[in-house]
Amino acid sequence: MRFESLHSPTRLRVAHGAVVVWLSCVAPAVSYAAVPQREPAAAAAGESDAPNEQTGLQTVAKLANFAVLAGVLVYFLRAPIARHLSSRASAIREDLVTAAAMRAAATEQLAQIDRKLKTLPAELEALKAQGAQDVAAEQARIEQAAAAERERLLEQTRREIDMRLRVARRELTAHAAQLAVN
């Protein structure tokens, strides 16, 4: 089975295991082999020939350890990091496209709101004029209805007066006749 086909956590575990094996087996053997042995009496007294100086072999061993560690990390982590960076880059691009679309939509909405705000005073004036016309029309209708009602009432009153006048004449005639007979 190839390492590229394994999932990223498995590759990380293998890389970790390889580094642990290298550090526990190979690195100590190389670094301890290069360290010169001091005499116990000199080590106890704190005396040494070269105070804290590294030998050339120790430096080479440390460089080799670092190179192996870096190589193992690059080998195992190159593909997951590349995938992560490419997915992150595509996600950022998508977010930028989405943000641009949202900005365009917001700009369009803002332009629509501005247009509505600019037409608002004219609409208010039109509504006021329409309201004034409606009030005038309603007043004219009310006046017309009142005039028609007045005319109807006057006509009804005239008829009632005429009827009462006729009744009163008949009664007067009947009364005059009664008086004449008596």
C-alpha positions as a Python dict, from the first residue, in 0.01 Angstrom:
ca = {
    (1, 'M'): (0, 0, 0),
    (2, 'R'): (135, 343, -95),
    (3, 'F'): (145, 627, 158),
    (4, 'E'): (-32, 869, -81),
    (5, 'S'): (-345, 653, -64),
    (6, 'L'): (-359, 671, 316),
    (7, 'H'): (-553, 938, 496),
    (8, 'S'): (-366, 1231, 644),
    (9, 'P'): (-388, 1120, 1012),
    (10, 'T'): (-239, 780, 923),
    (11, 'R'): (48, 946, 739),
    (12, 'L'): (109, 1169, 1038),
    (13, 'R'): (121, 868, 1270),
    (14, 'V'): (371, 692, 1041),
    (15, 'A'): (585, 1006, 1023),
    (16, 'H'): (572, 1043, 1399),
    (17, 'G'): (671, 681, 1447),
    (18, 'A'): (962, 715, 1205),
    (19, 'V'): (1091, 1023, 1383),
    (20, 'V'): (1060, 857, 1724),
    (21, 'V'): (1247, 549, 1602),
    (22, 'W'): (1519, 763, 1449),
    (23, 'L'): (1560, 977, 1759),
    (24, 'S'): (1553, 685, 2000),
    (25, 'C'): (1784, 449, 1809),
    (26, 'V'): (2012, 623, 1566),
    (27, 'A'): (2057, 974, 1704),
    (28, 'P'): (2175, 880, 2055),
    (29, 'A'): (2421, 626, 1917),
    (30, 'V'): (2576, 881, 1683),
    (31, 'S'): (2590, 1165, 1933),
    (32, 'Y'): (2724, 954, 2225),
    (33, 'A'): (2988, 794, 2010),
    (34, 'A'): (3129, 1133, 1925),
    (35, 'V'): (3146, 1262, 2284),
    (36, 'P'): (3491, 1217, 2440),
    (37, 'Q'): (3485, 1051, 2778),
    (38, 'R'): (3609, 1254, 3072),
    (39, 'E'): (3763, 1117, 3379),
    (40, 'P'): (3526, 1087, 3673),
    (41, 'A'): (3749, 1297, 3899),
    (42, 'A'): (3769, 1579, 3643),
    (43, 'A'): (3395, 1559, 3578),
    (44, 'A'): (3320, 1578, 3952),
    (45, 'A'): (3547, 1878, 3998),
    (46, 'G'): (3394, 2052, 3698),
    (47, 'E'): (3720, 2065, 3514),
    (48, 'S'): (3745, 1979, 3147),
    (49, 'D'): (3980, 2025, 2861),
    (50, 'A'): (3739, 2229, 2643),
    (51, 'P'): (3451, 2404, 2816),
    (52, 'N'): (3125, 2319, 2632),
    (53, 'E'): (3280, 2296, 2289),
    (54, 'Q'): (3128, 2063, 2030),
    (55, 'T'): (3343, 1843, 1824),
    (56, 'G'): (3310, 1833, 1448),
    (57, 'L'): (3155, 1485, 1465),
    (58, 'Q'): (2884, 1608, 1706),
    (59, 'T'): (2798, 1893, 1472),
    (60, 'V'): (2781, 1658, 1173),
    (61, 'A'): (2562, 1415, 1373),
    (62, 'K'): (2323, 1695, 1468),
    (63, 'L'): (2308, 1815, 1109),
    (64, 'A'): (2243, 1460, 988),
    (65, 'N'): (1967, 1419, 1247),
    (66, 'F'): (1810, 1742, 1136),
    (67, 'A'): (1836, 1649, 768),
    (68, 'V'): (1673, 1311, 829),
    (69, 'L'): (1398, 1470, 1039),
    (70, 'A'): (1335, 1741, 778),
    (71, 'G'): (1336, 1482, 499),
    (72, 'V'): (1086, 1258, 677),
    (73, 'L'): (860, 1554, 755),
    (74, 'V'): (876, 1680, 397),
    (75, 'Y'): (809, 1334, 256),
    (76, 'F'): (507, 1262, 474),
    (77, 'L'): (361, 1611, 513),
    (78, 'R'): (412, 1750, 161),
    (79, 'A'): (87, 1611, 14),
    (80, 'P'): (-143, 1691, 312),
    (81, 'I'): (-7, 2044, 341),
    (82, 'A'): (-38, 2097, -35),
    (83, 'R'): (-398, 1970, -28),
    (84, 'H'): (-478, 2189, 269),
    (85, 'L'): (-325, 2498, 110),
    (86, 'S'): (-499, 2439, -223),
    (87, 'S'): (-837, 2377, -53),
    (88, 'R'): (-782, 2685, 162),
    (89, 'A'): (-692, 2892, -145),
    (90, 'S'): (-1004, 2773, -329),
    (91, 'A'): (-1218, 2844, -22),
    (92, 'I'): (-1072, 3194, -2),
    (93, 'R'): (-1140, 3248, -373),
    (94, 'E'): (-1500, 3129, -327),
    (95, 'D'): (-1540, 3357, -26),
    (96, 'L'): (-1406, 3649, -228),
    (97, 'V'): (-1650, 3576, -511),
    (98, 'T'): (-1936, 3545, -263),
    (99, 'A'): (-1832, 3867, -92),
    (100, 'A'): (-1814, 4046, -428),
    (101, 'A'): (-2162, 3921, -518),
    (102, 'M'): (-2297, 4026, -179),
    (103, 'R'): (-2134, 4367, -220),
    (104, 'A'): (-2287, 4409, -565),
    (105, 'A'): (-2629, 4310, -430),
    (106, 'A'): (-2591, 4550, -137),
    (107, 'T'): (-2483, 4828, -373),
    (108, 'E'): (-2789, 4764, -593),
    (109, 'Q'): (-3019, 4766, -289),
    (110, 'L'): (-2859, 5089, -170),
    (111, 'A'): (-2911, 5244, -514),
    (112, 'Q'): (-3277, 5135, -509),
    (113, 'I'): (-3323, 5286, -164),
    (114, 'D'): (-3160, 5609, -282),
    (115, 'R'): (-3391, 5623, -584),
    (116, 'K'): (-3691, 5567, -359),
    (117, 'L'): (-3572, 5837, -121),
    (118, 'K'): (-3530, 6081, -410),
    (119, 'T'): (-3882, 6011, -536),
    (120, 'L'): (-4033, 6025, -186),
    (121, 'P'): (-4091, 6406, -175),
    (122, 'A'): (-4264, 6396, -514),
    (123, 'E'): (-4478, 6105, -397),
    (124, 'L'): (-4567, 6294, -80),
    (125, 'E'): (-4666, 6599, -282),
    (126, 'A'): (-4872, 6379, -515),
    (127, 'L'): (-5042, 6218, -214),
    (128, 'K'): (-5114, 6560, -64),
    (129, 'A'): (-5258, 6681, -393),
    (130, 'Q'): (-5463, 6363, -431),
    (131, 'G'): (-5584, 6401, -71),
    (132, 'A'): (-5682, 6763, -134),
    (133, 'Q'): (-5868, 6657, -449),
    (134, 'D'): (-6040, 6377, -260),
    (135, 'V'): (-6140, 6618, 19),
    (136, 'A'): (-6274, 6870, -235),
    (137, 'A'): (-6464, 6597, -420),
    (138, 'E'): (-6606, 6466, -91),
    (139, 'Q'): (-6711, 6818, 12),
    (140, 'A'): (-6879, 6869, -326),
    (141, 'R'): (-7055, 6534, -293),
    (142, 'I'): (-7167, 6617, 61),
    (143, 'E'): (-7288, 6960, -49),
    (144, 'Q'): (-7473, 6806, -342),
    (145, 'A'): (-7627, 6540, -118),
    (146, 'A'): (-7724, 6809, 137),
    (147, 'A'): (-7881, 7024, -138),
    (148, 'A'): (-8071, 6724, -272),
    (149, 'E'): (-8190, 6635, 81),
    (150, 'R'): (-8290, 6998, 144),
    (151, 'E'): (-8487, 7006, -181),
    (152, 'R'): (-8654, 6677, -91),
    (153, 'L'): (-8743, 6801, 255),
    (154, 'L'): (-8873, 7130, 114),
    (155, 'E'): (-9083, 6945, -141),
    (156, 'Q'): (-9217, 6712, 129),
    (157, 'T'): (-9291, 7007, 354),
    (158, 'R'): (-9474, 7189, 70),
    (159, 'R'): (-9686, 6882, 2),
    (160, 'E'): (-9764, 6845, 370),
    (161, 'I'): (-9854, 7212, 395),
    (162, 'D'): (-10074, 7185, 85),
    (163, 'M'): (-10242, 6877, 226),
    (164, 'R'): (-10302, 7040, 564),
    (165, 'L'): (-10430, 7353, 389),
    (166, 'R'): (-10681, 7144, 195),
    (167, 'V'): (-10782, 6960, 511),
    (168, 'A'): (-10812, 7290, 696),
    (169, 'R'): (-11029, 7439, 412),
    (170, 'R'): (-11257, 7135, 417),
    (171, 'E'): (-11287, 7159, 793),
    (172, 'L'): (-11346, 7531, 766),
    (173, 'T'): (-11604, 7478, 494),
    (174, 'A'): (-11766, 7202, 699),
    (175, 'H'): (-11762, 7421, 1006),
    (176, 'A'): (-11906, 7717, 814),
    (177, 'A'): (-12174, 7489, 678),
    (178, 'Q'): (-12248, 7361, 1028),
    (179, 'L'): (-12273, 7715, 1153),
    (180, 'A'): (-12497, 7813, 865),
    (181, 'V'): (-12724, 7519, 929),
    (182, 'N'): (-12744, 7598, 1297),
}
